[in-house]
CSV table of C-alpha atoms in Angstrom, one decimal:
chain,number,residue,atom,x,y,z
Y,523,MET,CA,-0.1,0.0,-0.1
Y,524,LYS,CA,1.3,3.5,-0.9
Y,525,LEU,CA,0.2,6.7,0.9
Y,526,ILE,CA,0.9,9.7,-1.2
Y,527,ILE,CA,1.1,12.9,0.9
Y,528,LEU,CA,0.9,16.5,-0.7
Y,529,ASP,CA,0.7,19.8,0.7
Y,530,HIS,CA,-2.6,20.9,-0.9
Y,531,TYR,CA,-5.7,19.6,-2.6
Y,532,SER,CA,-4.3,21.1,-5.9
Y,533,GLN,CA,-1.1,19.2,-5.7
Y,534,ALA,CA,-2.9,16.0,-4.6
Y,535,SER,CA,-5.3,16.4,-7.7
Y,536,GLU,CA,-2.3,17.0,-10.0
Y,537,TRP,CA,-0.4,14.0,-8.7
Y,538,ALA,CA,-3.5,11.7,-9.1
Y,539,ALA,CA,-4.0,13.0,-12.8
Y,540,LYS,CA,-0.5,12.5,-13.6
Y,541,TYR,CA,-0.6,9.0,-12.3
Y,542,ILE,CA,-3.7,8.3,-14.4
Y,543,ARG,CA,-2.0,9.8,-17.5
Y,544,ASN,CA,1.1,7.7,-17.1
Y,545,ARG,CA,-1.0,4.5,-16.5
Y,546,ILE,CA,-3.0,5.0,-19.6
Y,547,ILE,CA,-0.1,5.8,-21.8
Y,548,GLN,CA,2.2,3.2,-20.6
Y,549,PHE,CA,-0.6,0.7,-21.2
Y,550,ASN,CA,-0.6,1.7,-24.9
Y,551,PRO,CA,-4.3,1.1,-25.6
Y,552,GLY,CA,-5.7,0.6,-29.0
Y,553,PRO,CA,-8.7,-0.7,-30.9
Y,554,GLU,CA,-8.0,-4.1,-29.8
Y,555,LYS,CA,-6.8,-3.3,-26.2
Y,556,TYR,CA,-8.9,-0.7,-24.2
Y,557,PHE,CA,-7.7,0.8,-20.9
Y,558,THR,CA,-10.6,0.4,-18.5
Y,559,LEU,CA,-10.9,3.0,-15.8
Y,560,GLY,CA,-13.3,3.1,-12.7
Y,561,LEU,CA,-14.4,6.6,-11.9
Y,562,PRO,CA,-16.0,8.5,-8.9
Y,563,THR,CA,-18.2,11.6,-8.6
Y,564,GLY,CA,-18.2,14.1,-5.9
Y,565,SER,CA,-16.3,17.3,-5.3
Y,566,THR,CA,-12.8,15.5,-4.5
Y,567,PRO,CA,-12.1,14.4,-8.1
Y,568,LEU,CA,-13.0,17.6,-9.7
Y,569,GLY,CA,-9.5,18.9,-9.6
Y,570,CYS,CA,-8.0,15.7,-11.0
Y,571,TYR,CA,-10.6,15.7,-13.9
Y,572,LYS,CA,-9.7,19.4,-14.7
Y,573,LYS,CA,-5.9,18.4,-15.1
Y,574,LEU,CA,-7.0,15.3,-17.3
Y,575,ILE,CA,-9.0,17.6,-19.5
Y,576,GLU,CA,-6.0,20.1,-19.6
Y,577,TYR,CA,-3.7,17.2,-20.7
Y,578,TYR,CA,-6.1,16.1,-23.6
Y,579,LYS,CA,-6.6,19.7,-24.8
Y,580,ASN,CA,-2.6,20.1,-24.9
Y,581,GLY,CA,-2.4,17.0,-26.9
Y,582,ASP,CA,-0.6,14.8,-24.3
Y,583,LEU,CA,-3.4,12.3,-23.6
Y,584,SER,CA,-6.3,10.7,-25.3
Y,585,PHE,CA,-9.3,8.9,-24.1
Y,586,LYS,CA,-10.1,7.4,-27.5
Y,587,TYR,CA,-9.3,3.8,-26.4
Y,588,VAL,CA,-10.5,4.2,-22.7
Y,589,LYS,CA,-13.7,2.5,-21.2
Y,590,THR,CA,-14.9,4.2,-18.1
Y,591,PHE,CA,-17.1,2.5,-15.3
Y,592,ASN,CA,-18.7,4.8,-12.8
Y,593,MET,CA,-19.2,3.8,-9.2
Y,594,ASP,CA,-22.7,4.8,-8.6
Y,595,GLU,CA,-25.9,6.6,-9.4
Y,596,TYR,CA,-28.8,7.8,-7.6
Y,597,VAL,CA,-32.2,5.8,-7.7
Y,598,GLY,CA,-35.2,7.8,-9.1
Y,599,LEU,CA,-33.3,10.9,-10.2
Y,600,PRO,CA,-33.9,11.7,-13.9
Y,601,ARG,CA,-30.8,11.1,-15.9
Y,602,ASP,CA,-31.0,14.8,-17.2
Y,603,HIS,CA,-31.3,16.1,-13.6
Y,604,PRO,CA,-28.3,18.5,-12.8
Y,605,GLU,CA,-27.4,16.4,-9.8
Y,606,SER,CA,-27.6,13.1,-11.6
Y,607,TYR,CA,-24.2,11.4,-11.9
Y,608,HIS,CA,-24.8,11.2,-15.6
Y,609,SER,CA,-25.1,14.9,-15.6
Y,610,PHE,CA,-22.0,15.3,-13.3
Y,611,MET,CA,-19.7,13.1,-15.4
Y,612,TRP,CA,-20.8,14.7,-18.8
Y,613,ASN,CA,-20.6,18.3,-17.6
Y,614,ASN,CA,-17.4,17.9,-15.6
Y,615,PHE,CA,-15.4,15.4,-17.7
Y,616,PHE,CA,-16.6,13.5,-20.6
Y,617,LYS,CA,-17.8,16.3,-22.7
Y,618,HIS,CA,-14.3,17.9,-22.6
Y,619,ILE,CA,-12.4,15.0,-23.9
Y,620,ASP,CA,-12.3,12.6,-26.8
Y,621,ILE,CA,-14.0,9.6,-25.2
Y,622,HIS,CA,-16.7,7.9,-27.2
Y,623,PRO,CA,-20.1,7.9,-25.5
Y,624,GLU,CA,-20.6,4.1,-26.0
Y,625,ASN,CA,-17.4,3.5,-23.9
Y,626,THR,CA,-18.8,5.5,-20.7
Y,627,TYR,CA,-20.7,3.1,-18.5
Y,628,ILE,CA,-22.9,4.5,-15.7
Y,629,LEU,CA,-25.6,2.7,-13.8
Y,630,ASP,CA,-29.2,3.5,-14.7
Y,631,GLY,CA,-31.0,4.6,-11.6
Y,632,ASN,CA,-34.4,4.6,-13.3
Y,633,ALA,CA,-34.2,0.9,-14.8
Y,634,ALA,CA,-37.4,-1.1,-14.5
Y,635,ASP,CA,-35.5,-3.8,-12.7
Y,636,LEU,CA,-32.8,-2.2,-10.6
Y,637,GLN,CA,-31.1,-5.6,-9.5
Y,638,ALA,CA,-31.0,-6.7,-13.1
Y,639,GLU,CA,-29.3,-3.4,-13.9
Y,640,CYS,CA,-26.6,-4.0,-11.3
Y,641,ASP,CA,-26.0,-7.7,-12.4
Y,642,ALA,CA,-25.6,-6.5,-16.1
Y,643,PHE,CA,-23.2,-3.8,-14.9
Y,644,GLU,CA,-21.0,-6.6,-13.4
Y,645,GLU,CA,-21.2,-8.4,-16.7
Y,646,LYS,CA,-20.1,-5.3,-18.6
Y,647,ILE,CA,-17.1,-5.0,-16.5
Y,648,LYS,CA,-16.1,-8.6,-17.0
Y,649,ALA,CA,-16.7,-8.4,-20.7
Y,650,ALA,CA,-14.4,-5.4,-20.9
Y,651,GLY,CA,-11.7,-7.6,-19.2
Y,652,GLY,CA,-12.2,-6.2,-15.6
Y,653,ILE,CA,-11.0,-2.7,-14.5
Y,654,GLU,CA,-7.4,-1.7,-14.8
Y,655,LEU,CA,-7.5,1.2,-12.5
Y,656,PHE,CA,-10.3,2.0,-10.2
Y,657,VAL,CA,-10.3,5.6,-8.8
Y,658,GLY,CA,-12.5,6.4,-5.8
Y,659,GLY,CA,-13.2,9.0,-3.2
Y,660,ILE,CA,-14.6,8.5,0.3
Y,661,GLY,CA,-17.2,10.0,2.6
Y,662,PRO,CA,-16.3,11.2,6.1
Y,663,ASP,CA,-17.6,8.0,7.4
Y,664,GLY,CA,-15.1,6.1,5.2
Y,665,HIS,CA,-17.6,4.9,2.7
Y,666,ILE,CA,-16.3,3.9,-0.8
Y,667,ALA,CA,-18.8,4.6,-3.6
Y,668,PHE,CA,-22.2,4.1,-1.6
Y,669,ASN,CA,-21.0,1.2,0.5
Y,670,GLU,CA,-22.2,2.7,3.6
Y,671,PRO,CA,-20.9,1.5,7.1
Y,672,GLY,CA,-21.8,-2.0,7.6
Y,673,SER,CA,-21.6,-3.0,4.1
Y,674,SER,CA,-20.1,-6.5,3.2
Y,675,LEU,CA,-16.5,-6.2,2.2
Y,676,VAL,CA,-17.2,-8.8,-0.5
Y,677,SER,CA,-20.3,-7.1,-2.0
Y,678,ARG,CA,-21.2,-6.6,-5.6
Y,679,THR,CA,-23.1,-4.1,-7.5
Y,680,ARG,CA,-26.5,-3.6,-6.0
Y,681,VAL,CA,-29.3,-1.4,-4.6
Y,682,LYS,CA,-28.2,0.5,-1.3
Y,683,THR,CA,-30.1,2.6,1.1
Y,684,LEU,CA,-28.0,5.7,2.0
Y,685,ALA,CA,-27.1,6.4,5.5
Y,686,MET,CA,-28.2,9.8,7.1
Y,687,ASP,CA,-24.7,11.0,7.2
Y,688,THR,CA,-24.6,10.7,3.5
Y,689,ILE,CA,-27.8,12.4,2.9
Y,690,LEU,CA,-26.8,15.1,5.1
Y,691,ALA,CA,-23.2,15.5,3.3
Y,692,ASN,CA,-25.1,15.5,-0.1
Y,693,ALA,CA,-27.8,18.0,0.8
Y,694,ARG,CA,-25.4,20.9,-0.3
Y,695,PHE,CA,-25.9,19.8,-3.9
Y,696,PHE,CA,-29.8,19.9,-3.5
Y,697,ASP,CA,-30.1,23.4,-2.1
Y,698,GLY,CA,-29.6,22.2,1.5
Y,699,GLU,CA,-33.0,20.5,1.4
Y,700,LEU,CA,-32.9,16.9,3.0
Y,701,THR,CA,-36.1,16.0,1.3
Y,702,LYS,CA,-34.7,16.6,-2.3
Y,703,VAL,CA,-31.9,14.1,-1.7
Y,704,PRO,CA,-32.5,10.6,-3.1
Y,705,THR,CA,-32.4,7.9,-0.3
Y,706,MET,CA,-31.3,5.0,-2.3
Y,707,ALA,CA,-28.7,4.5,-5.0
Y,708,LEU,CA,-27.2,1.8,-7.3
Y,709,THR,CA,-23.6,1.1,-6.3
Y,710,VAL,CA,-20.5,-1.0,-7.2
Y,711,GLY,CA,-19.8,-3.3,-4.3
Y,712,VAL,CA,-16.4,-3.3,-2.2
Y,713,GLY,CA,-15.7,-6.7,-3.8
Y,714,THR,CA,-16.3,-5.2,-7.3
Y,715,VAL,CA,-13.7,-2.4,-6.7
Y,716,MET,CA,-11.3,-4.9,-4.9
Y,717,ASP,CA,-11.3,-7.0,-8.2
Y,718,ALA,CA,-9.6,-4.1,-10.2
Y,719,ARG,CA,-5.9,-4.5,-10.9
Y,720,GLU,CA,-5.2,-1.4,-9.0
Y,721,VAL,CA,-7.1,0.9,-6.8
Y,722,MET,CA,-6.3,4.7,-6.2
Y,723,ILE,CA,-8.3,6.5,-3.3
Y,724,LEU,CA,-8.4,10.2,-3.2
Y,725,ILE,CA,-8.8,11.7,0.3
Y,726,THR,CA,-8.7,15.6,0.9
Y,727,GLY,CA,-9.6,17.8,3.7
Y,728,ALA,CA,-9.6,17.9,7.5
Y,729,HIS,CA,-13.2,16.4,7.5
Y,730,LYS,CA,-11.9,13.2,5.9
Y,731,ALA,CA,-9.0,12.8,8.4
Y,732,PHE,CA,-10.6,10.4,10.8
Y,733,ALA,CA,-11.6,8.2,7.9
Y,734,LEU,CA,-8.0,8.3,6.6
Y,735,TYR,CA,-6.8,7.3,10.0
Y,736,LYS,CA,-9.2,4.3,10.1
Y,737,ALA,CA,-8.2,3.3,6.5
Y,738,ILE,CA,-4.3,3.5,7.3
Y,739,GLU,CA,-3.8,2.9,11.0
Y,740,GLU,CA,-6.6,0.6,12.2
Y,741,GLY,CA,-7.7,-2.8,11.0
Y,742,VAL,CA,-10.1,-4.0,8.3
Y,743,ASN,CA,-13.6,-3.1,9.5
Y,744,HIS,CA,-16.9,-3.3,7.6
Y,745,MET,CA,-17.9,0.0,9.4
Y,746,TRP,CA,-15.1,1.8,7.6
Y,747,THR,CA,-15.5,0.4,4.2
Y,748,VAL,CA,-12.5,2.0,2.8
Y,749,SER,CA,-10.2,-0.1,5.2
Y,750,ALA,CA,-10.8,-3.2,2.9
Y,751,PHE,CA,-8.2,-1.8,0.5
Y,752,GLN,CA,-5.7,-2.5,3.1
Y,753,GLN,CA,-5.8,-6.1,1.6
Y,754,HIS,CA,-5.6,-5.1,-2.0
Y,755,PRO,CA,-2.2,-5.9,-3.6
Y,756,ARG,CA,-1.9,-2.5,-5.4
Y,757,THR,CA,-3.6,0.3,-3.6
Y,758,VAL,CA,-2.4,4.0,-3.7
Y,759,PHE,CA,-4.0,6.5,-1.4
Y,760,VAL,CA,-3.5,10.2,-2.4
Y,761,CYS,CA,-4.1,12.8,0.2
Y,762,ASP,CA,-3.3,16.3,1.2
Y,763,GLU,CA,-1.8,17.5,4.6
Y,764,ASP,CA,-5.3,18.3,6.1
Y,765,ALA,CA,-6.3,14.8,5.6
Y,766,THR,CA,-3.4,13.5,7.8
Y,767,LEU,CA,-4.3,15.2,10.8
Y,768,GLU,CA,-5.5,12.2,12.7
Y,769,LEU,CA,-2.5,10.0,11.7
Y,770,LYS,CA,0.5,9.5,14.1
Y,771,VAL,CA,3.5,11.8,13.5
Y,772,LYS,CA,5.6,8.5,12.9
Y,773,THR,CA,3.1,7.4,10.2
Y,774,VAL,CA,3.1,10.7,8.3
Y,775,LYS,CA,7.1,10.9,8.5
Y,776,TYR,CA,7.4,7.3,7.2
Y,777,PHE,CA,5.2,7.7,4.0
Y,778,LYS,CA,6.7,11.2,3.4
Y,779,GLY,CA,10.1,9.6,3.5
Y,780,LEU,CA,8.9,7.5,0.6
Y,781,MET,CA,7.9,10.3,-1.6
Y,782,LEU,CA,11.2,10.3,-3.5
Y,783,VAL,CA,10.5,6.8,-4.5
Y,784,HIS,CA,6.7,7.3,-5.2
Y,785,ASN,CA,7.2,10.5,-7.2
Y,786,LYS,CA,9.0,8.2,-9.7
Y,787,LEU,CA,5.5,6.9,-10.7
Y,788,VAL,CA,4.6,10.4,-12.1
Y,789,ASP,CA,8.1,11.7,-13.1
Y,790,PRO,CA,9.0,11.3,-15.9
Y,791,LEU,CA,5.5,12.3,-17.2
Y,792,TYR,CA,4.7,10.6,-20.3
Y,793,SER,CA,2.9,12.1,-23.4
Y,794,ILE,CA,1.2,10.5,-26.5
Y,795,LYS,CA,3.3,13.0,-28.4
Y,796,GLU,CA,6.3,11.0,-27.7
Y,797,LYS,CA,4.5,7.8,-28.7
Y,798,GLU,CA,3.4,9.3,-32.0
Y,799,THR,CA,7.1,10.5,-32.6
Y,800,GLU,CA,8.4,7.0,-32.0
Y,801,LYS,CA,5.9,5.6,-34.4
Y,802,SER,CA,6.8,8.0,-37.2
Y,803,GLN,CA,10.5,7.3,-36.7
Y,804,SER,CA,10.1,3.7,-36.7
Y,805,SER,CA,7.9,3.8,-39.9
Y,806,LYS,CA,10.6,5.6,-41.8
Y,807,LYS,CA,12.4,3.3,-44.2
Y,808,PRO,CA,16.3,2.9,-43.6
Y,809,TYR,CA,18.4,4.5,-46.3
Y,810,SER,CA,19.5,2.2,-49.2
Y,811,ASP,CA,20.8,2.7,-52.6
């Protein structure tokens, strides 16, 4: 497990975006080999998405051969509602990059048979070859996706009733009115995310500090579902300084001491421009008379 500690939210967002960029480019996706990326919603990943959009617009990154699977969606909220996760993803990310709409998979919270929709989502992930990198965020109570406290740590995609803490936290997106916040959602399970070949969790802000403490320094506990990723062979937690406030000084010093090593994951920063240059050079015929 890696814990990446940056000074501020903007730096944590940029590090995460650089990591995603390098992973996609090094994977070398193409028509016969798509990179599969799991994605979150919420305020935490917005900075990361902005950097990824910037990389695309600068010609350094392409999502043409990327398939995305989103973590969750509200039940009963119209797809075009400004707070649906369909709207969130399109407005904040997808419409700004070159990803094909048919390669973006988001659960349908208005499906006639919600459990069948969840089962079909699991099958789509399998058909895509599994998730290469699943990016996630957490709530202040340590939930990943909508796997609320008490969720099974081997759970699959399913219908979930939202905890009151989650409803209160999300009320800010619904004019502060609790009655407008959906009480149910479709969500990937903890087991679904654990199946990904790699997991990156973004945790920023002092209000997430106790959850980070539970995820890093205490044992695996279904009341803090993010703690399950202690048992994943390739987990990267990316946080800012504020999120470390509940960690022991010794823990913070230990992981900060590894940053010289961990920064090699994003430095050098790769670009598809370099890949295109390599291709053009290799395609040139050697001189002959």
